[in-house]
Short mmCIF file of C-alpha atoms in Angstrom, two decimals:
data_model
loop_
_atom_site.label_atom_id
_atom_site.label_comp_id
_atom_site.label_asym_id
_atom_site.label_seq_id
_atom_site.Cartn_x
_atom_site.Cartn_y
_atom_site.Cartn_z
CA MET A 11 -0.35 21.39 18.64
CA ASP A 12 2.62 22.43 19.99
CA GLY A 13 5.24 20.18 20.02
CA ALA A 14 4.35 18.63 16.83
CA ASP A 15 6.76 18.56 13.15
CA ALA A 16 6.34 21.75 11.48
CA HIS A 17 4.98 19.52 8.72
CA THR A 18 1.66 18.70 10.66
CA GLN A 19 -0.71 21.32 10.52
CA PRO A 20 -2.73 22.09 13.93
CA GLN A 21 -6.13 20.22 14.06
CA HIS A 22 -9.39 22.10 13.63
CA GLU A 23 -12.99 21.28 14.40
CA GLY A 24 -14.73 20.35 11.42
CA ASN A 25 -11.81 20.73 8.95
CA HIS A 26 -9.17 18.23 9.99
CA THR A 27 -6.57 17.89 7.52
CA PHE A 28 -2.34 17.97 7.35
CA SER A 29 -0.15 19.19 4.62
CA VAL A 30 3.25 17.84 3.67
CA ASP A 31 5.68 18.93 1.17
CA GLU A 32 6.24 16.55 -1.15
CA GLN A 33 6.82 18.13 -4.83
CA GLU A 34 10.57 17.91 -4.89
CA GLY A 35 12.65 16.86 -7.85
CA PRO A 36 11.71 14.21 -10.56
CA MET A 37 8.01 14.06 -9.19
CA ALA A 38 7.85 18.15 -10.00
CA ALA A 39 8.73 17.77 -13.32
CA GLU A 40 6.48 14.96 -13.89
CA LYS A 41 3.66 17.22 -12.86
CA LEU A 42 4.98 19.86 -15.29
CA GLU A 43 4.16 17.57 -18.42
CA ASP A 44 1.25 19.14 -20.85
CA PHE A 45 -1.71 17.06 -21.62
CA HIS A 46 -0.96 17.30 -25.72
CA SER A 47 2.87 16.55 -24.94
CA LEU A 48 4.60 13.50 -26.10
CA GLU A 49 5.60 12.68 -22.55
CA TRP A 50 1.98 12.63 -21.04
CA GLN A 51 0.40 10.70 -24.03
CA SER A 52 3.18 7.90 -24.11
CA ARG A 53 2.63 7.30 -20.22
CA GLU A 54 1.33 3.53 -20.31
CA ARG A 55 -1.32 4.13 -17.46
CA HIS A 56 -3.16 7.22 -15.78
CA PHE A 57 -5.21 8.04 -12.87
CA LEU A 58 -7.58 10.92 -12.54
CA VAL A 59 -10.06 11.77 -9.83
CA LEU A 60 -12.72 14.65 -10.61
CA SER A 61 -15.86 15.97 -8.94
CA SER A 62 -19.23 15.14 -9.77
CA ALA A 63 -19.36 18.70 -11.14
CA GLY A 64 -16.32 17.86 -13.58
CA LYS A 65 -13.77 20.19 -11.13
CA PRO A 66 -10.35 18.68 -11.48
CA ILE A 67 -8.99 17.37 -8.23
CA TYR A 68 -6.07 14.65 -9.06
CA THR A 69 -3.81 13.26 -12.12
CA ARG A 70 -0.63 11.41 -11.30
CA TYR A 71 1.07 13.13 -14.46
CA GLY A 72 0.78 16.75 -15.86
CA ASN A 73 -1.00 19.52 -13.93
CA GLU A 74 -4.73 19.07 -12.79
CA SER A 75 -5.76 22.62 -13.80
CA GLN A 76 -4.13 22.02 -17.59
CA LEU A 77 -6.91 19.02 -17.71
CA SER A 78 -10.24 21.08 -16.85
CA THR A 79 -11.23 20.49 -20.46
CA LEU A 80 -10.58 16.59 -20.35
CA MET A 81 -12.07 16.36 -16.77
CA SER A 82 -15.17 18.16 -18.03
CA ALA A 83 -15.27 15.88 -21.13
CA VAL A 84 -15.17 12.80 -18.63
CA GLN A 85 -17.90 14.38 -16.43
CA ALA A 86 -20.42 14.38 -19.51
CA ILE A 87 -19.77 11.41 -20.47
CA ILE A 88 -20.47 9.63 -16.88
CA ALA A 89 -23.28 12.23 -16.75
CA SER A 90 -24.92 10.96 -20.08
CA PHE A 91 -25.31 7.03 -18.42
CA SER A 92 -26.25 8.34 -14.95
CA ASP A 93 -30.00 8.16 -15.74
CA MET A 94 -29.40 4.11 -17.07
CA SER A 95 -29.75 0.99 -14.98
CA ASP A 96 -26.12 -0.07 -15.96
CA PRO A 97 -23.92 3.27 -15.67
CA VAL A 98 -20.72 3.38 -17.74
CA ARG A 99 -18.21 0.99 -16.10
CA SER A 100 -15.56 0.71 -18.72
CA ILE A 101 -14.67 1.58 -22.58
CA SER A 102 -12.21 -0.32 -24.81
CA THR A 103 -10.86 1.84 -27.52
CA GLY A 104 -8.61 -1.02 -28.88
CA SER A 105 -5.48 0.40 -27.74
CA GLN A 106 -6.56 1.61 -24.68
CA THR A 107 -8.91 0.46 -21.43
CA ILE A 108 -10.78 3.08 -19.67
CA VAL A 109 -11.93 2.08 -16.33
CA PHE A 110 -14.36 4.28 -14.21
CA TYR A 111 -15.21 3.84 -10.43
CA ILE A 112 -18.15 6.49 -9.20
CA ASN A 113 -18.18 6.74 -5.53
CA GLY A 114 -20.61 9.54 -4.24
CA PRO A 115 -18.99 12.91 -5.34
CA LEU A 116 -16.05 11.76 -6.59
CA TYR A 117 -15.43 10.18 -9.99
CA LEU A 118 -11.96 8.31 -10.85
CA LEU A 119 -10.82 7.35 -14.18
CA ALA A 120 -7.87 4.79 -14.97
CA VAL A 121 -6.40 4.66 -18.34
CA SER A 122 -4.22 1.59 -19.63
CA SER A 123 -2.83 1.19 -22.65
CA ARG A 124 -1.27 -2.33 -21.38
CA ASP A 125 -4.38 -4.09 -21.58
CA ASP A 126 -5.01 -4.15 -17.82
CA PRO A 127 -7.99 -6.66 -16.63
CA GLU A 128 -10.94 -3.92 -15.91
CA GLU A 129 -11.39 -5.49 -12.51
CA LEU A 130 -7.55 -4.91 -11.58
CA LEU A 131 -8.04 -1.36 -12.44
CA ARG A 132 -11.27 -0.74 -10.57
CA SER A 133 -9.73 -2.34 -7.35
CA GLU A 134 -6.79 0.36 -7.69
CA LEU A 135 -9.06 2.95 -8.47
CA GLN A 136 -10.75 1.76 -5.06
CA LEU A 137 -7.50 2.02 -3.39
CA VAL A 138 -6.87 5.80 -4.76
CA HIS A 139 -10.56 6.72 -3.28
CA SER A 140 -9.59 5.04 0.08
CA GLN A 141 -6.39 6.99 0.06
CA ILE A 142 -8.11 10.20 -0.29
CA VAL A 143 -10.91 9.22 2.22
CA SER A 144 -8.06 8.40 4.97
CA ILE A 145 -7.43 12.10 4.18
CA LEU A 146 -10.65 13.60 4.75
CA THR A 147 -13.05 11.02 5.87
CA LEU A 148 -16.17 10.29 3.68
CA ALA A 149 -18.22 11.90 6.21
CA GLN A 150 -16.60 15.20 5.15
CA LEU A 151 -16.12 14.20 1.59
CA THR A 152 -20.01 14.08 1.63
CA LYS A 153 -20.72 17.42 3.50
CA ILE A 154 -18.78 19.51 1.83
CA PHE A 155 -20.10 18.37 -1.69
CA GLU A 156 -23.69 18.76 -0.26
CA GLN A 157 -23.17 22.41 0.68
CA ARG A 158 -21.59 23.06 -2.51
CA SER A 159 -21.24 20.82 -5.73
CA SER A 160 -18.58 22.96 -7.22
CA PHE A 161 -15.87 22.86 -4.52
CA ASP A 162 -12.12 22.40 -5.40
CA LEU A 163 -11.22 19.57 -3.17
CA ARG A 164 -7.62 20.61 -3.74
CA GLN A 165 -7.78 23.24 -1.28
CA LEU A 166 -8.09 20.36 1.61
CA LEU A 167 -5.83 17.73 -0.26
CA GLY A 168 -3.03 20.54 -0.73
CA GLY A 169 0.25 19.10 -0.17
CA THR A 170 -0.46 15.66 0.33
CA GLU A 171 -0.52 14.72 -3.46
CA GLY A 172 2.70 13.13 -3.23
CA ILE A 173 1.13 10.44 -0.93
CA ILE A 174 -1.49 9.59 -3.96
CA ASP A 175 1.28 9.65 -6.28
CA GLN A 176 3.32 7.10 -4.25
CA LEU A 177 0.46 4.88 -3.93
CA VAL A 178 -0.04 4.78 -7.85
CA ASP A 179 3.63 3.96 -8.43
CA ARG A 180 3.34 1.12 -5.73
CA LEU A 181 0.22 -0.62 -7.13
CA ASP A 182 2.59 -0.81 -10.46
CA THR A 183 5.71 -2.31 -8.64
CA ASP A 184 4.43 -4.13 -5.64
CA LEU A 185 2.30 -7.06 -5.17
CA SER A 186 1.13 -6.25 -1.68
CA PHE A 187 -2.09 -4.45 -2.45
CA ALA A 188 -3.43 -7.11 -4.88
CA LEU A 189 -2.32 -9.70 -2.31
CA GLY A 190 -4.41 -8.14 0.61
CA SER A 191 -1.99 -8.91 2.76
CA LEU A 192 1.00 -7.12 4.72
CA ASP A 193 4.58 -7.57 3.92
CA THR A 194 6.75 -8.55 6.77
CA LEU A 195 10.67 -7.96 7.30
CA TRP A 196 12.64 -11.26 7.92
CA MET A 197 14.05 -10.96 11.17
CA ARG A 198 15.12 -13.13 14.13
CA TYR A 199 12.21 -14.46 16.11
CA ARG A 200 13.51 -13.58 19.46
CA LEU A 201 14.34 -10.07 18.18
CA ARG A 202 10.65 -9.33 16.78
CA GLU A 203 9.49 -10.91 20.16
CA ARG A 204 11.69 -8.72 22.47
CA ILE A 205 10.40 -5.56 20.15
CA GLY A 206 6.96 -6.49 20.81
CA LYS A 207 6.99 -7.00 24.47
CA THR A 208 8.69 -3.77 24.99
CA LEU A 209 5.52 -1.78 22.89
CA LEU A 210 3.36 -3.78 25.11
CA ASN A 211 5.20 -3.01 28.55
CA HIS A 212 4.73 0.60 28.25
CA ARG A 213 1.52 1.09 26.70
CA PRO A 214 -0.71 4.21 27.83
CA LYS A 215 -4.07 4.59 28.56
CA GLY A 216 -5.62 5.32 25.04
CA LEU A 217 -3.07 4.06 22.98
CA LEU A 218 -5.32 1.46 20.64
CA TYR A 219 -2.24 0.21 18.09
CA ALA A 220 1.21 0.44 18.27
CA MET A 221 3.46 -1.10 15.08
CA VAL A 222 7.30 -1.04 14.18
CA VAL A 223 7.68 -0.38 10.06
CA ALA A 224 10.82 -0.79 8.11
CA ASP A 225 9.85 0.94 4.46
CA THR A 226 6.25 -0.46 4.62
CA LYS A 227 7.48 -3.74 5.87
CA LEU A 228 5.52 -5.02 9.11
CA VAL A 229 8.42 -5.75 12.16
CA THR A 230 5.32 -6.26 14.94
CA LEU A 231 2.06 -4.77 15.91
CA MET A 232 0.57 -4.43 19.08
CA ARG A 233 -3.12 -4.56 19.12
CA PRO A 234 -6.32 -5.07 21.28
CA ARG A 235 -6.94 -8.95 21.58
CA LYS A 236 -10.58 -8.50 20.01
CA HIS A 237 -9.73 -6.24 17.36
CA SER A 238 -7.72 -5.78 14.44
CA LEU A 239 -7.27 -3.18 11.48
CA HIS A 240 -7.89 -4.38 8.08
CA PRO A 241 -4.80 -5.11 5.76
CA SER A 242 -6.22 -2.30 3.31
CA ASP A 243 -6.24 0.32 6.07
CA LEU A 244 -2.63 -0.69 7.18
CA HIS A 245 -1.76 -0.34 3.46
CA LEU A 246 -2.74 3.22 3.07
CA LEU A 247 -1.35 3.85 6.59
CA PHE A 248 2.24 2.48 5.73
CA ASN A 249 1.96 4.38 2.41
CA MET A 250 1.56 7.68 4.19
CA ALA A 251 4.19 7.09 6.98
CA SER A 252 6.70 6.19 4.27
CA SER A 253 6.43 9.44 2.19
CA ARG A 254 9.16 11.92 2.14
CA GLY A 255 7.19 14.50 4.32
CA PHE A 256 7.03 12.25 7.14
CA VAL A 257 10.39 10.71 7.38
CA SER A 258 12.01 13.29 9.94
CA GLY A 259 10.66 14.63 13.17
CA GLU A 260 7.51 13.95 15.06
CA HIS A 261 3.99 13.93 13.50
CA TRP A 262 0.86 13.79 14.93
CA THR A 263 -2.10 13.80 12.43
CA PRO A 264 -5.89 12.60 12.16
CA VAL A 265 -6.12 9.65 9.82
CA CYS A 266 -9.49 7.77 8.63
CA PHE A 267 -9.21 4.17 8.41
CA PRO A 268 -12.00 3.61 5.77
CA ARG A 269 -12.43 -0.08 6.63
CA PHE A 270 -12.43 0.49 10.08
CA ASN A 271 -14.66 3.78 10.08
CA ASP A 272 -14.97 6.11 7.06
CA GLN A 273 -16.83 8.49 8.87
CA GLY A 274 -14.20 9.76 11.52
CA PHE A 275 -10.70 10.19 12.51
CA LEU A 276 -8.15 8.08 14.42
CA HIS A 277 -5.07 9.93 15.46
CA VAL A 278 -1.64 8.96 14.65
CA TYR A 279 1.65 9.60 15.51
CA ILE A 280 4.58 8.89 13.42
CA ASN A 281 8.44 9.02 14.27
CA TYR A 282 11.40 7.18 12.45
CA ILE A 283 13.24 5.94 15.43
CA VAL A 284 16.12 4.68 13.41
CA PRO A 285 16.73 5.33 9.79
CA GLY A 286 13.93 3.49 7.83
CA VAL A 287 12.11 2.27 10.65
CA ALA A 288 8.87 3.91 12.10
CA LEU A 289 7.49 3.75 15.19
CA ILE A 290 3.23 4.31 14.43
CA LEU A 291 1.01 4.93 17.22
CA VAL A 292 -2.67 5.23 16.76
CA SER A 293 -4.93 6.99 19.27
CA ALA A 294 -8.40 7.78 19.65
CA ASP A 295 -7.82 10.60 22.06
CA ARG A 296 -6.88 13.54 19.91
CA ASP A 297 -4.89 15.08 23.18
CA SER A 298 -2.69 12.36 23.71
CA PHE A 299 0.43 13.65 21.57
CA PHE A 300 2.53 14.33 24.30
CA ALA A 301 1.65 10.88 25.93
CA MET A 302 2.95 9.24 22.73
CA THR A 303 6.20 11.29 22.78
CA LYS A 304 6.89 9.76 26.35
CA TYR A 305 5.67 6.64 25.33
CA ARG A 306 7.98 6.60 22.33
CA GLU A 307 11.00 7.79 24.40
CA ARG A 308 10.59 5.04 26.85
CA VAL A 309 10.52 2.52 24.13
CA CYS A 310 13.54 3.67 22.54
CA GLN A 311 15.44 3.96 25.64
CA ASP A 312 14.47 0.35 26.68
CA LEU A 313 15.66 -0.65 23.04
CA SER A 314 18.89 0.93 23.28
CA ALA A 315 19.41 -0.41 26.93
CA ASP A 316 19.31 -4.04 25.34
CA ASP A 317 21.08 -3.15 22.22
CA LEU A 318 17.60 -3.94 20.22
CA LEU A 319 17.67 -0.77 18.31
CA GLN A 320 20.88 -1.35 16.85
CA ARG A 321 19.85 -4.70 15.90
CA LEU A 322 16.32 -3.50 14.50
CA GLY A 323 18.33 -1.11 12.39
CA ASP A 324 20.76 -3.28 10.96
CA ALA A 325 17.94 -5.71 10.13
CA ALA A 326 15.99 -3.07 8.07
CA ALA A 327 19.00 -2.00 6.66
CA GLN A 328 19.42 -5.54 4.99
CA ARG A 329 17.92 -5.43 1.19
CA ALA A 330 14.93 -7.87 0.58
CA LEU A 331 16.10 -11.38 0.05
CA HIS A 332 17.95 -12.19 -2.97
CA PRO A 333 16.15 -15.36 -4.72
CA ARG A 334 19.62 -17.48 -4.16
CA GLU A 335 19.24 -17.24 -0.78
CA LEU A 336 16.08 -19.68 -0.87
CA GLY A 337 18.65 -22.19 -1.51
CA VAL A 338 17.41 -22.18 -5.47
CA THR A 339 18.86 -21.29 -9.05
CA GLY A 340 16.89 -20.10 -11.91
CA LEU A 341 14.54 -18.01 -9.50
CA LEU A 342 14.34 -14.38 -10.33
CA GLN A 343 11.71 -13.45 -7.93
CA LEU A 344 9.02 -15.11 -5.50
CA TYR A 345 5.77 -14.12 -3.44
CA TYR A 346 4.69 -16.24 -0.92
CA ARG A 347 1.48 -15.33 1.21
CA HIS A 348 0.48 -16.96 4.71
CA LYS A 349 -3.53 -16.91 4.31
CA THR A 350 -3.83 -17.79 7.68
CA LEU A 351 -1.78 -14.91 9.02
CA VAL A 352 -2.97 -12.39 6.32
CA GLN A 353 0.87 -11.91 5.97
CA HIS A 354 3.33 -12.57 2.91
CA PHE A 355 7.17 -11.89 2.27
CA GLY A 356 8.60 -11.34 -1.36
CA THR A 357 12.32 -11.67 -2.59
CA ARG A 358 13.69 -8.80 -4.93
CA PHE A 359 14.64 -9.48 -8.39
CA GLU A 360 17.43 -10.99 -9.64
CA ASP A 361 19.78 -8.14 -10.78
CA SER A 362 19.29 -8.98 -14.36
CA VAL A 363 15.89 -8.19 -14.47
CA ASP A 364 15.33 -4.42 -16.02
CA ASP A 365 12.45 -2.33 -14.68
CA ALA A 366 9.94 -3.06 -17.71
CA GLN A 367 10.49 -6.74 -16.85
CA ILE A 368 9.42 -6.33 -13.25
CA ARG A 369 6.42 -4.42 -14.09
CA ARG A 370 5.40 -6.93 -16.75
CA ILE A 371 5.82 -10.06 -14.23
CA ILE A 372 4.01 -8.08 -11.33
CA ASN A 373 1.41 -7.27 -13.67
CA THR A 374 1.09 -11.02 -14.71
CA TYR A 375 1.36 -12.23 -10.76
CA LYS A 376 -2.05 -10.04 -10.69
CA ARG A 377 -3.68 -11.39 -13.63
CA LEU A 378 -3.05 -14.82 -12.55
CA ARG A 379 -4.32 -14.09 -9.03
CA LEU A 380 -7.72 -12.69 -10.31
CA HIS A 381 -8.05 -16.24 -12.46
CA MET A 382 -7.30 -17.94 -9.09
CA THR A 383 -9.13 -16.25 -6.57
CA LYS A 384 -12.45 -15.34 -8.55
CA GLY A 385 -14.47 -17.90 -6.92
CA GLY A 386 -16.40 -20.80 -8.45
CA GLN A 387 -17.05 -24.51 -7.39
CA LYS A 388 -13.70 -25.63 -8.56
CA PRO A 389 -11.32 -22.46 -8.17
CA LEU A 390 -8.17 -22.64 -10.16
CA ARG A 391 -5.18 -24.38 -8.05
CA ILE A 392 -2.32 -23.67 -10.31
CA ILE A 393 -1.48 -21.68 -13.53
CA TYR A 394 1.43 -21.98 -15.44
CA TYR A 395 2.19 -19.25 -17.79
CA ARG A 396 4.83 -18.82 -20.42
CA CYS A 397 5.78 -16.33 -23.30
CA ALA A 398 9.06 -15.46 -25.36
CA THR A 399 10.47 -13.33 -22.56
CA ASP A 400 8.71 -14.73 -19.05
CA MET A 401 7.82 -17.84 -17.34
CA VAL A 402 5.61 -17.56 -14.30
CA LEU A 403 3.73 -19.91 -12.07
CA ALA A 404 0.92 -19.16 -9.72
CA TRP A 405 0.09 -21.94 -7.07
CA GLN A 406 -2.60 -21.62 -4.16
CA SER A 407 -3.74 -24.57 -1.25
CA SER A 408 -5.52 -24.18 1.59
CA THR A 409 -2.62 -22.39 3.54
CA PHE A 410 -0.72 -20.31 1.03
CA GLU A 411 -0.18 -18.50 -2.27
CA LEU A 412 2.88 -18.51 -4.60
CA TYR A 413 3.53 -16.59 -7.27
CA ALA A 414 7.56 -17.19 -9.00
CA ALA A 415 9.06 -16.14 -12.08
CA VAL A 416 11.75 -18.27 -13.30
CA SER A 417 14.29 -18.08 -16.18
CA PRO A 418 12.62 -18.76 -19.57
CA SER A 419 14.80 -21.56 -20.19
CA MET A 420 13.72 -23.62 -17.54
CA ASP A 421 11.39 -26.78 -18.11
CA VAL A 422 8.17 -27.31 -16.01
CA LYS A 423 9.85 -30.36 -14.15
CA GLY A 424 12.28 -28.13 -12.91
CA MET A 425 10.08 -25.28 -12.08
CA ILE A 426 8.39 -28.03 -9.71
CA ARG A 427 11.17 -28.83 -8.08
CA LEU A 428 12.32 -25.25 -7.26
CA VAL A 429 8.96 -24.22 -5.77
CA ASN A 430 9.26 -27.60 -3.72
CA THR A 431 12.51 -26.58 -2.55
CA VAL A 432 11.21 -23.09 -1.76
CA LEU A 433 8.06 -24.38 0.20
CA GLU A 434 10.52 -26.55 2.39
CA TRP A 435 12.54 -23.44 2.85
CA VAL A 436 9.66 -21.52 4.08
CA LYS A 437 8.63 -23.87 6.34
CA ASN A 438 11.48 -23.75 7.88
CA GLU A 439 11.81 -20.12 8.08
CA GLU A 440 8.41 -19.42 9.01
CA ASP A 441 9.22 -17.86 12.68
CA HIS A 442 11.55 -15.65 10.76
CA LEU A 443 9.59 -14.60 8.17
CA PHE A 444 6.19 -13.77 9.63
CA VAL A 445 4.67 -12.02 12.65
CA ILE A 446 3.71 -15.15 14.48
CA ASN A 447 2.31 -13.85 17.63
CA SER A 448 1.47 -10.21 17.67
CA PRO A 449 1.49 -8.63 20.85
CA SER A 450 -1.80 -7.99 22.38
CA TYR A 451 -3.72 -6.76 25.50
#
């Protein structure tokens, strides 16, 4: 489409796709790892995607073409169980857990040497599948493989592997996906409200949703009064919009929202109005690119006139809250999920926590949440976990979920006092932490 950024391909009837150049720097080096190399084999987690014919589609590490023998072996294992009433779901080898997720013509595989729970790995594979569907739609996937079972899907996914790579990496260090809620940017309530009203004032015909997002954190979202997008669909959209290919220029691209409608596309406009802050617009009209551009110009003009754009940029430039800003000592990191709003916020980690400990704590949060939310007549409300290196608390009530990592030297009473202080702080800051009154029409 004339006027769209060069990264965004024109739309073609029947084959909607887009291409984003993501393979730069360290990611490119990871894609060169050989299947037999020590680097590849020492990775703690692998995510692989292949077709039902055994054709390689995606791998987080290494090159798909070099894994054709492995992919064929995976396809043979799945096929050997396909006639049984209970198809293969997972394999445990002692040191590794292998989990399968089969959805139509796509076979997805996760391999973990961290003893990740099967349920967790399968939910992450489902997200990877949904990200692929968001690019192509389930209808197009099904049609392609019905017509030609040996089709090489990489022809349509080419250039978008970085979006899936980023999703897989974020699954390891970001609890948002496991929480099933939207991460929000701390911001003064009045500023958030004025930004939302500006989005609403200029809404053109055909614009369904308008949202301002700062590094995958929601600032505000304008929506129809009786409809909303599922958090999972927004996670996938925010992940795509934050990938490197979208951070400059204007972009107009078809996107499928699997939980909304996995059979078709809506059309998404993405433009970073200040560094780190994207305006994302969703329309049902494929020909409304210029209307979206004009809308963005009017929104930015109004925000600039009232100095709101500068204040928005300043708020987005601030790092996530430090644990000490919650008025406590000994807290290493915390997530708080508001059940009614389906939103959450998280602090950054204490500076002394290294990358390995971050991944370990996030993984512990995920495990504890699985235990708390798996149902039953008497679901667990509080779980206290302690080992030689970590001390973690998970706590849920009818209104919130809380996950906190504290200094291992802290005793249980000290942890409870800390959490109670945090809950009081959240109560006082709630208007600034969450999108309380989302603008609607």
